mmCIF file of C-alpha atoms in Angstrom:
data_model
loop_
_atom_site.group_PDB
_atom_site.id
_atom_site.type_symbol
_atom_site.label_atom_id
_atom_site.label_comp_id
_atom_site.label_asym_id
_atom_site.label_seq_id
_atom_site.Cartn_x
_atom_site.Cartn_y
_atom_site.Cartn_z
ATOM 1 C CA MET A 17 -25.505 7.675 -39.375
ATOM 2 C CA TRP A 18 -21.947 8.676 -40.285
ATOM 3 C CA LYS A 19 -22.092 6.650 -43.494
ATOM 4 C CA ALA A 20 -25.352 8.291 -44.446
ATOM 5 C CA ALA A 21 -23.816 11.708 -43.900
ATOM 6 C CA LEU A 22 -20.847 10.865 -46.079
ATOM 7 C CA ARG A 23 -23.069 9.823 -48.950
ATOM 8 C CA LYS A 24 -24.691 13.241 -49.160
ATOM 9 C CA PRO A 25 -22.888 15.940 -51.143
ATOM 10 C CA ALA A 26 -21.574 18.662 -48.861
ATOM 11 C CA PHE A 27 -23.789 21.182 -50.624
ATOM 12 C CA VAL A 28 -26.872 19.585 -49.088
ATOM 13 C CA TYR A 29 -25.921 20.970 -45.686
ATOM 14 C CA TYR A 30 -24.921 24.354 -47.022
ATOM 15 C CA ILE A 31 -28.194 24.961 -48.815
ATOM 16 C CA THR A 32 -30.426 24.460 -45.821
ATOM 17 C CA ASP A 33 -29.735 28.068 -44.839
ATOM 18 C CA MET A 34 -30.604 29.406 -48.259
ATOM 19 C CA PRO A 35 -34.073 30.935 -48.280
ATOM 20 C CA ASP A 36 -34.395 31.480 -51.980
ATOM 21 C CA THR A 37 -37.120 29.590 -53.820
ATOM 22 C CA LEU A 38 -34.645 28.613 -56.520
ATOM 23 C CA MET A 39 -32.782 26.607 -53.912
ATOM 24 C CA LYS A 40 -35.972 25.173 -52.477
ATOM 25 C CA ARG A 41 -36.655 23.752 -55.907
ATOM 26 C CA PHE A 42 -33.180 22.719 -56.986
ATOM 27 C CA GLY A 43 -31.246 22.401 -53.736
ATOM 28 C CA SER A 44 -31.169 18.618 -54.001
ATOM 29 C CA TRP A 45 -29.712 18.903 -57.517
ATOM 30 C CA LEU A 46 -26.531 20.636 -56.329
ATOM 31 C CA GLY A 47 -23.278 18.871 -56.970
ATOM 32 C CA VAL A 48 -21.915 16.779 -59.817
ATOM 33 C CA TRP A 49 -23.969 14.364 -61.917
ATOM 34 C CA ARG A 50 -22.532 11.944 -64.459
ATOM 35 C CA GLY A 51 -23.793 9.128 -66.623
ATOM 36 C CA PRO A 52 -24.059 7.490 -70.031
ATOM 37 C CA SER A 53 -25.414 9.550 -72.878
ATOM 38 C CA VAL A 54 -26.580 8.837 -76.413
ATOM 39 C CA LEU A 55 -25.989 11.740 -78.781
ATOM 40 C CA ARG A 56 -28.410 12.925 -81.451
ATOM 41 C CA ASP A 57 -26.338 11.133 -84.097
ATOM 42 C CA GLY A 58 -26.485 7.879 -82.120
ATOM 43 C CA ARG A 59 -22.958 7.932 -80.692
ATOM 44 C CA ASP A 60 -22.413 6.755 -77.123
ATOM 45 C CA ALA A 61 -20.888 9.295 -74.776
ATOM 46 C CA VAL A 62 -20.655 10.347 -71.149
ATOM 47 C CA GLN A 63 -22.356 13.493 -69.868
ATOM 48 C CA GLN A 64 -21.352 15.386 -66.754
ATOM 49 C CA MET A 65 -23.270 18.272 -65.222
ATOM 50 C CA GLU A 66 -22.372 20.376 -62.193
ATOM 51 C CA PHE A 67 -24.878 22.564 -60.329
ATOM 52 C CA ARG A 68 -23.377 25.292 -58.102
ATOM 53 C CA PRO A 69 -25.185 28.069 -56.216
ATOM 54 C CA PHE A 70 -23.859 31.626 -55.942
ATOM 55 C CA PHE A 71 -24.882 34.769 -54.080
ATOM 56 C CA ASN A 72 -26.753 32.966 -51.314
ATOM 57 C CA GLY A 73 -28.610 30.803 -53.779
ATOM 58 C CA GLU A 74 -29.945 33.562 -56.034
ATOM 59 C CA VAL A 75 -28.456 31.878 -59.090
ATOM 60 C CA LEU A 76 -27.363 28.419 -60.139
ATOM 61 C CA GLN A 77 -24.387 28.009 -62.419
ATOM 62 C CA VAL A 78 -24.803 24.815 -64.409
ATOM 63 C CA ASP A 79 -21.777 23.543 -66.330
ATOM 64 C CA ALA A 80 -22.086 20.630 -68.732
ATOM 65 C CA VAL A 81 -19.629 18.585 -70.748
ATOM 66 C CA ILE A 82 -20.232 15.590 -73.009
ATOM 67 C CA TYR A 83 -17.324 13.449 -74.137
ATOM 68 C CA ILE A 84 -16.674 10.221 -75.987
ATOM 69 C CA VAL A 85 -15.143 7.745 -73.572
ATOM 70 C CA LYS A 86 -13.026 5.811 -76.075
ATOM 71 C CA THR A 87 -11.338 8.839 -77.594
ATOM 72 C CA GLN A 88 -11.637 11.285 -74.666
ATOM 73 C CA GLU A 89 -12.957 13.737 -77.263
ATOM 74 C CA VAL A 90 -15.096 16.521 -75.822
ATOM 75 C CA VAL A 91 -18.147 16.803 -78.052
ATOM 76 C CA THR A 92 -20.037 19.545 -76.272
ATOM 77 C CA TYR A 93 -19.392 21.915 -73.418
ATOM 78 C CA GLY A 94 -21.374 24.782 -72.026
ATOM 79 C CA ALA A 95 -22.248 26.919 -69.051
ATOM 80 C CA SER A 96 -25.498 28.484 -67.969
ATOM 81 C CA PHE A 97 -27.057 30.625 -65.259
ATOM 82 C CA TRP A 98 -30.442 29.535 -63.925
ATOM 83 C CA THR A 99 -32.662 32.049 -62.145
ATOM 84 C CA LEU A 100 -36.358 32.425 -61.481
ATOM 85 C CA GLY A 101 -38.298 35.001 -63.452
ATOM 86 C CA PRO A 102 -40.998 37.227 -61.931
ATOM 87 C CA ASP A 103 -43.596 34.576 -62.800
ATOM 88 C CA GLY A 104 -41.576 31.831 -61.106
ATOM 89 C CA ARG A 105 -40.443 30.210 -64.331
ATOM 90 C CA VAL A 106 -36.808 29.221 -64.745
ATOM 91 C CA ILE A 107 -34.776 31.518 -66.996
ATOM 92 C CA ASN A 108 -31.660 29.855 -68.365
ATOM 93 C CA ARG A 109 -28.961 32.062 -69.942
ATOM 94 C CA LEU A 110 -26.846 29.606 -71.839
ATOM 95 C CA PHE A 111 -23.590 29.345 -73.721
ATOM 96 C CA GLY A 112 -22.731 26.164 -75.567
ATOM 97 C CA ASN A 113 -19.855 25.599 -77.963
ATOM 98 C CA VAL A 114 -22.257 24.100 -80.508
ATOM 99 C CA LEU A 115 -25.345 26.224 -79.844
ATOM 100 C CA GLY A 116 -23.782 29.589 -79.110
ATOM 101 C CA PHE A 117 -25.592 32.001 -76.789
ATOM 102 C CA THR A 118 -29.299 31.784 -76.099
ATOM 103 C CA THR A 119 -31.961 32.095 -73.436
ATOM 104 C CA LEU A 120 -34.150 29.133 -72.511
ATOM 105 C CA ILE A 121 -37.450 29.675 -70.712
ATOM 106 C CA GLU A 122 -39.274 27.063 -68.654
ATOM 107 C CA GLN A 123 -42.293 25.485 -70.338
ATOM 108 C CA PRO A 124 -45.250 23.826 -68.613
ATOM 109 C CA ASP A 125 -44.577 20.199 -67.730
ATOM 110 C CA ASP A 126 -45.148 17.593 -65.027
ATOM 111 C CA GLU A 127 -44.276 18.390 -61.422
ATOM 112 C CA ASP A 128 -41.177 16.164 -61.426
ATOM 113 C CA ALA A 129 -39.921 17.555 -64.744
ATOM 114 C CA LEU A 130 -38.236 20.722 -65.927
ATOM 115 C CA SER A 131 -38.651 21.625 -69.603
ATOM 116 C CA MET A 132 -36.985 24.664 -71.132
ATOM 117 C CA GLN A 133 -36.730 25.914 -74.674
ATOM 118 C CA GLY A 134 -35.446 28.858 -76.642
ATOM 119 C CA ALA A 135 -34.734 30.071 -80.143
ATOM 120 C CA LEU A 136 -31.317 29.890 -81.739
ATOM 121 C CA GLN A 137 -30.022 32.276 -84.390
ATOM 122 C CA ASP A 138 -30.483 29.882 -87.317
ATOM 123 C CA ASN A 139 -34.252 29.504 -87.036
ATOM 124 C CA THR A 140 -34.014 26.446 -84.816
ATOM 125 C CA THR A 141 -35.479 25.801 -81.401
ATOM 126 C CA PHE A 142 -33.418 24.126 -78.691
ATOM 127 C CA ALA A 143 -35.320 22.258 -76.022
ATOM 128 C CA VAL A 144 -34.135 20.425 -72.917
ATOM 129 C CA ASN A 145 -35.980 18.300 -70.417
ATOM 130 C CA PHE A 146 -34.854 17.164 -66.977
ATOM 131 C CA ARG A 147 -36.785 14.558 -65.048
ATOM 132 C CA ARG A 148 -35.715 13.850 -61.497
ATOM 133 C CA THR A 149 -36.163 10.479 -59.855
ATOM 134 C CA GLU A 150 -34.987 9.604 -56.360
ATOM 135 C CA ASP A 151 -31.369 9.027 -57.380
ATOM 136 C CA GLU A 152 -31.225 9.820 -61.091
ATOM 137 C CA LEU A 153 -31.515 12.816 -63.356
ATOM 138 C CA HIS A 154 -32.929 11.936 -66.783
ATOM 139 C CA PHE A 155 -31.904 14.442 -69.436
ATOM 140 C CA THR A 156 -33.025 14.881 -73.049
ATOM 141 C CA SER A 157 -32.275 17.649 -75.533
ATOM 142 C CA SER A 158 -33.461 18.250 -79.060
ATOM 143 C CA LEU A 159 -33.103 20.720 -81.918
ATOM 144 C CA ARG A 160 -36.186 21.540 -83.974
ATOM 145 C CA GLU A 161 -35.647 23.173 -87.315
ATOM 146 C CA GLY A 162 -37.995 25.760 -88.748
ATOM 147 C CA TYR A 163 -41.349 26.790 -87.482
ATOM 148 C CA ALA A 164 -43.054 23.453 -88.125
ATOM 149 C CA VAL A 165 -42.979 21.298 -85.024
ATOM 150 C CA LYS A 166 -41.875 17.858 -86.044
ATOM 151 C CA PRO A 167 -43.292 15.156 -83.772
ATOM 152 C CA ASN A 168 -40.041 13.275 -83.161
ATOM 153 C CA PRO A 169 -36.901 15.378 -83.665
ATOM 154 C CA PRO A 170 -33.542 13.639 -82.988
ATOM 155 C CA ARG A 171 -32.833 13.674 -79.265
ATOM 156 C CA ALA A 172 -29.769 13.350 -77.101
ATOM 157 C CA THR A 173 -30.443 11.466 -73.903
ATOM 158 C CA ALA A 174 -28.566 10.827 -70.685
ATOM 159 C CA ILE A 175 -29.230 9.173 -67.362
ATOM 160 C CA LEU A 176 -27.120 10.887 -64.724
ATOM 161 C CA LYS A 177 -26.330 9.852 -61.176
ATOM 162 C CA HIS A 178 -25.220 12.092 -58.334
ATOM 163 C CA ILE A 179 -21.498 11.774 -57.659
ATOM 164 C CA THR A 180 -21.166 11.313 -53.922
ATOM 165 C CA ASP A 181 -18.409 10.663 -51.447
ATOM 166 C CA CYS A 182 -17.199 7.106 -51.168
ATOM 167 C CA ALA A 183 -18.766 5.317 -48.231
ATOM 168 C CA PRO A 184 -16.320 2.756 -46.847
ATOM 169 C CA MET B 135 -11.592 39.669 -87.187
ATOM 170 C CA SER B 136 -12.284 36.977 -84.658
ATOM 171 C CA PHE B 137 -11.876 37.860 -81.000
ATOM 172 C CA ASP B 138 -9.054 35.927 -79.337
ATOM 173 C CA LEU B 139 -9.805 35.135 -75.692
ATOM 174 C CA LYS B 140 -6.470 33.456 -74.986
ATOM 175 C CA PRO B 141 -4.441 36.646 -74.276
ATOM 176 C CA TYR B 142 -6.939 37.509 -71.539
ATOM 177 C CA MET B 143 -6.196 34.274 -69.700
ATOM 178 C CA ARG B 144 -3.291 36.192 -68.164
ATOM 179 C CA TRP B 145 -5.949 37.954 -66.093
ATOM 180 C CA VAL B 146 -6.579 34.699 -64.229
ATOM 181 C CA GLY B 147 -6.170 35.349 -60.522
ATOM 182 C CA VAL B 148 -7.598 37.620 -57.869
ATOM 183 C CA TRP B 149 -7.789 41.420 -58.215
ATOM 184 C CA THR B 150 -8.863 43.844 -55.521
ATOM 185 C CA GLY B 151 -9.255 47.558 -55.101
ATOM 186 C CA ARG B 152 -11.291 50.403 -53.729
ATOM 187 C CA GLY B 153 -13.693 52.280 -55.904
ATOM 188 C CA GLU B 154 -16.721 54.462 -55.954
ATOM 189 C CA ALA B 155 -20.178 52.946 -56.153
ATOM 190 C CA GLN B 156 -23.048 54.477 -58.090
ATOM 191 C CA THR B 157 -24.286 55.911 -54.796
ATOM 192 C CA GLY B 158 -20.997 57.784 -54.405
ATOM 193 C CA ASP B 159 -19.994 55.615 -51.458
ATOM 194 C CA GLU B 160 -16.605 53.978 -51.248
ATOM 195 C CA THR B 161 -16.594 50.263 -52.035
ATOM 196 C CA TYR B 162 -14.153 47.437 -51.571
ATOM 197 C CA ILE B 163 -13.969 45.251 -54.682
ATOM 198 C CA ARG B 164 -12.780 41.710 -55.184
ATOM 199 C CA MET B 165 -12.696 40.283 -58.708
ATOM 200 C CA GLU B 166 -11.527 36.775 -59.524
ATOM 201 C CA PHE B 167 -10.815 35.506 -63.034
ATOM 202 C CA ALA B 168 -10.572 31.797 -63.781
ATOM 203 C CA ALA B 169 -10.233 29.666 -66.881
ATOM 204 C CA SER B 170 -13.295 27.562 -67.577
ATOM 205 C CA MET B 171 -14.350 24.805 -69.974
ATOM 206 C CA GLU B 172 -10.818 23.496 -70.531
ATOM 207 C CA GLY B 173 -9.536 26.989 -71.211
ATOM 208 C CA ASN B 174 -12.130 27.759 -73.888
ATOM 209 C CA CYS B 175 -13.990 30.209 -71.657
ATOM 210 C CA LEU B 176 -13.020 32.854 -69.152
ATOM 211 C CA LEU B 177 -15.000 33.243 -65.959
ATOM 212 C CA SER B 178 -15.113 36.219 -63.604
ATOM 213 C CA HIS B 179 -16.659 36.606 -60.171
ATOM 214 C CA PHE B 180 -17.071 40.206 -58.994
ATOM 215 C CA GLU B 181 -18.014 41.304 -55.491
ATOM 216 C CA ALA B 182 -18.359 44.929 -54.363
ATOM 217 C CA TYR B 183 -18.735 45.477 -50.619
ATOM 218 C CA ASP B 184 -19.445 48.510 -48.535
ATOM 219 C CA ALA B 185 -16.400 50.219 -47.042
ATOM 220 C CA LYS B 186 -16.559 48.013 -43.953
ATOM 221 C CA GLY B 187 -16.606 44.897 -46.121
ATOM 222 C CA LEU B 188 -19.726 43.569 -44.417
ATOM 223 C CA THR B 189 -22.487 44.111 -46.987
ATOM 224 C CA LEU B 190 -22.361 42.791 -50.522
ATOM 225 C CA MET B 191 -23.524 45.788 -52.529
ATOM 226 C CA HIS B 192 -23.211 44.110 -55.908
ATOM 227 C CA GLY B 193 -22.223 40.621 -57.034
ATOM 228 C CA VAL B 194 -21.706 39.665 -60.660
ATOM 229 C CA ARG B 195 -20.722 36.336 -62.189
ATOM 230 C CA VAL B 196 -19.766 36.210 -65.869
ATOM 231 C CA VAL B 197 -18.807 33.510 -68.380
ATOM 232 C CA TYR B 198 -16.953 34.875 -71.446
ATOM 233 C CA ALA B 199 -16.841 32.888 -74.696
ATOM 234 C CA VAL B 200 -16.328 33.498 -78.387
ATOM 235 C CA THR B 201 -19.182 32.728 -80.786
ATOM 236 C CA SER B 202 -18.753 30.795 -84.016
ATOM 237 C CA ALA B 203 -18.935 34.200 -85.741
ATOM 238 C CA GLY B 204 -15.867 35.296 -83.776
ATOM 239 C CA GLN B 205 -17.579 37.736 -81.434
ATOM 240 C CA LEU B 206 -16.997 37.836 -77.692
ATOM 241 C CA GLN B 207 -20.205 37.375 -75.727
ATOM 242 C CA THR B 208 -20.969 36.690 -72.106
ATOM 243 C CA ILE B 209 -23.692 35.255 -69.950
ATOM 244 C CA VAL B 210 -24.060 37.358 -66.814
ATOM 245 C CA TYR B 211 -25.782 37.136 -63.456
ATOM 246 C CA SER B 212 -25.963 40.338 -61.407
ATOM 247 C CA THR B 213 -27.495 40.573 -57.939
ATOM 248 C CA ILE B 214 -28.964 43.930 -59.025
ATOM 249 C CA HIS B 215 -29.948 43.366 -62.652
ATOM 250 C CA GLY B 216 -30.604 39.609 -62.833
ATOM 251 C CA SER B 217 -29.319 37.478 -65.699
ATOM 252 C CA PHE B 218 -28.647 38.736 -69.207
ATOM 253 C CA ILE B 219 -26.281 38.472 -72.169
ATOM 254 C CA LEU B 220 -23.621 41.082 -73.004
ATOM 255 C CA ARG B 221 -21.922 41.477 -76.373
ATOM 256 C CA GLN B 222 -18.523 42.831 -77.298
ATOM 257 C CA THR B 223 -18.205 46.404 -78.459
ATOM 258 C CA PRO B 224 -15.096 47.127 -80.575
ATOM 259 C CA ASP B 225 -12.132 48.400 -78.591
ATOM 260 C CA ASP B 226 -8.342 48.222 -78.338
ATOM 261 C CA GLU B 227 -6.307 45.158 -77.467
ATOM 262 C CA GLY B 228 -6.075 44.666 -73.710
ATOM 263 C CA VAL B 229 -9.599 46.005 -73.302
ATOM 264 C CA ILE B 230 -12.816 44.085 -72.897
ATOM 265 C CA ALA B 231 -15.802 46.328 -73.569
ATOM 266 C CA LEU B 232 -19.293 44.858 -73.346
ATOM 267 C CA SER B 233 -22.810 46.135 -73.615
ATOM 268 C CA GLY B 234 -26.318 44.748 -73.519
ATOM 269 C CA VAL B 235 -29.843 45.201 -72.276
ATOM 270 C CA THR B 236 -31.484 43.466 -69.324
ATOM 271 C CA ASP B 237 -35.006 42.053 -69.235
ATOM 272 C CA ARG B 238 -36.103 45.245 -67.426
ATOM 273 C CA GLY B 239 -34.767 47.336 -70.296
ATOM 274 C CA ASN B 240 -31.711 48.688 -68.497
ATOM 275 C CA GLU B 241 -28.757 49.281 -70.792
ATOM 276 C CA ILE B 242 -25.554 47.875 -69.268
ATOM 277 C CA ILE B 243 -22.013 48.889 -70.185
ATOM 278 C CA VAL B 244 -18.895 47.245 -68.741
ATOM 279 C CA THR B 245 -15.268 48.034 -69.532
ATOM 280 C CA LEU B 246 -12.136 46.298 -68.317
ATOM 281 C CA VAL B 247 -8.886 48.024 -69.250
ATOM 282 C CA GLU B 248 -5.565 46.336 -68.624
ATOM 283 C CA GLU B 249 -3.117 49.058 -67.606
ATOM 284 C CA ASP B 250 -0.170 46.713 -67.053
ATOM 285 C CA ASP B 251 0.420 43.162 -65.789
ATOM 286 C CA ASP B 252 -0.795 43.992 -62.287
ATOM 287 C CA ASN B 253 -3.237 46.861 -62.712
ATOM 288 C CA MET B 254 -6.655 47.038 -64.298
ATOM 289 C CA LEU B 255 -9.304 49.724 -64.565
ATOM 290 C CA PHE B 256 -12.877 48.563 -64.132
ATOM 291 C CA THR B 257 -15.891 50.665 -65.085
ATOM 292 C CA ALA B 258 -19.542 49.667 -65.189
ATOM 293 C CA GLY B 259 -22.686 51.678 -65.699
ATOM 294 C CA TRP B 260 -26.337 51.245 -66.485
ATOM 295 C CA ARG B 261 -28.995 53.406 -68.021
ATOM 296 C CA PRO B 262 -32.659 52.923 -67.123
ATOM 297 C CA PRO B 263 -35.194 52.763 -69.965
ATOM 298 C CA GLY B 264 -35.906 56.225 -71.322
ATOM 299 C CA ALA B 265 -32.814 57.873 -69.868
ATOM 300 C CA VAL B 266 -30.813 59.674 -72.509
ATOM 301 C CA ASP B 267 -28.247 61.863 -70.771
ATOM 302 C CA ALA B 268 -24.947 60.436 -69.628
ATOM 303 C CA GLU B 269 -25.657 61.956 -66.218
ATOM 304 C CA ASP B 270 -28.598 59.586 -65.941
ATOM 305 C CA MET B 271 -26.235 56.642 -65.998
ATOM 306 C CA PRO B 272 -25.230 55.358 -62.545
ATOM 307 C CA ARG B 273 -21.588 54.281 -62.714
ATOM 308 C CA MET B 274 -19.093 52.349 -60.673
ATOM 309 C CA SER B 275 -15.378 52.553 -61.279
ATOM 310 C CA ALA B 276 -12.346 51.144 -59.568
ATOM 311 C CA SER B 277 -8.645 50.600 -60.035
ATOM 312 C CA LEU B 278 -7.911 46.951 -59.379
ATOM 313 C CA ARG B 279 -4.561 45.477 -58.503
ATOM 314 C CA ARG B 280 -3.499 41.852 -58.844
ATOM 315 C CA VAL B 281 -3.357 40.143 -55.457
ATOM 316 C CA LYS B 282 -0.026 38.610 -54.584
ATOM 317 C CA PRO B 283 0.412 36.657 -51.368
ATOM 318 C CA TRP B 284 2.196 38.454 -48.559
ATOM 319 C CA LYS B 285 5.401 36.777 -47.448
ATOM 320 C CA PRO B 286 7.006 37.248 -44.059
ATOM 321 C CA PRO B 287 10.320 39.115 -44.248
ATOM 322 C CA ILE B 288 13.360 36.907 -44.327
ATOM 323 C CA PRO B 289 15.292 37.456 -41.113
ATOM 324 C CA LYS B 290 18.748 38.865 -41.652
ATOM 325 C CA ALA B 291 21.517 36.487 -40.761
#
């Protein structure tokens, strides 16, 4: 029982009092996730994402960083605020050092998936997809150039695991 | 000229003060600045409470970053206005002035003026869609002071 409690991020207990529907949907995502990533240019990297609630769960701040393990070089970093729009879709206000500022809006997808996309200033579309399994968060992102939707744009992928307390 | 965020890292810390809310009521304000993303971004967390400090009247969380074009922009979440993006408006050094429009069409203006190392003037206002006159713009302003920990007096020998 004690071991089981230790393995849960502390946020899990905190969020049970949060009534907001954003937390009902993403409460189990809170905390730090990390795992191997393959960048759009094929390089191997590590991706870390942190999900933190603020203002009684009205908003999620999601910070992300991707770095090359061998060189410790940070390739990408960014921060975003996730909220629910009036229609219940996720609105993601995003800053990324590569992408700049943009707004991603949730797109229809499977029940266990979250897809968001938005336009960038240079006539490209940035799209991300999260798919949650029991203990993993599968992440993909892609940039589509122009108005023509190419079937297979280059994707960055990552399989992230929840960072939890050490259970002795 | 590209905006340089580094000089504003000296704002990192906690600032508090009393101000006047848009309703005219007195508010207690706590604003915390922190470096974020390995020092490439600045983050602020603003909380305005009623005079008793029991009700959060307005909470705002902001990430400040400089675009590749050299302009300061921010992503913002406000407990009143929701999330939106604010962009820099030209101003003097030691001042961060931002403006933008929310999804509901409200025009938002925020100004942070550094008066000296320990004092800052904060002003924020918003104009509903269709409002033209300045009087139509609810405002909040406050003088904020850097918080320094209290130390017990050293007993005289």
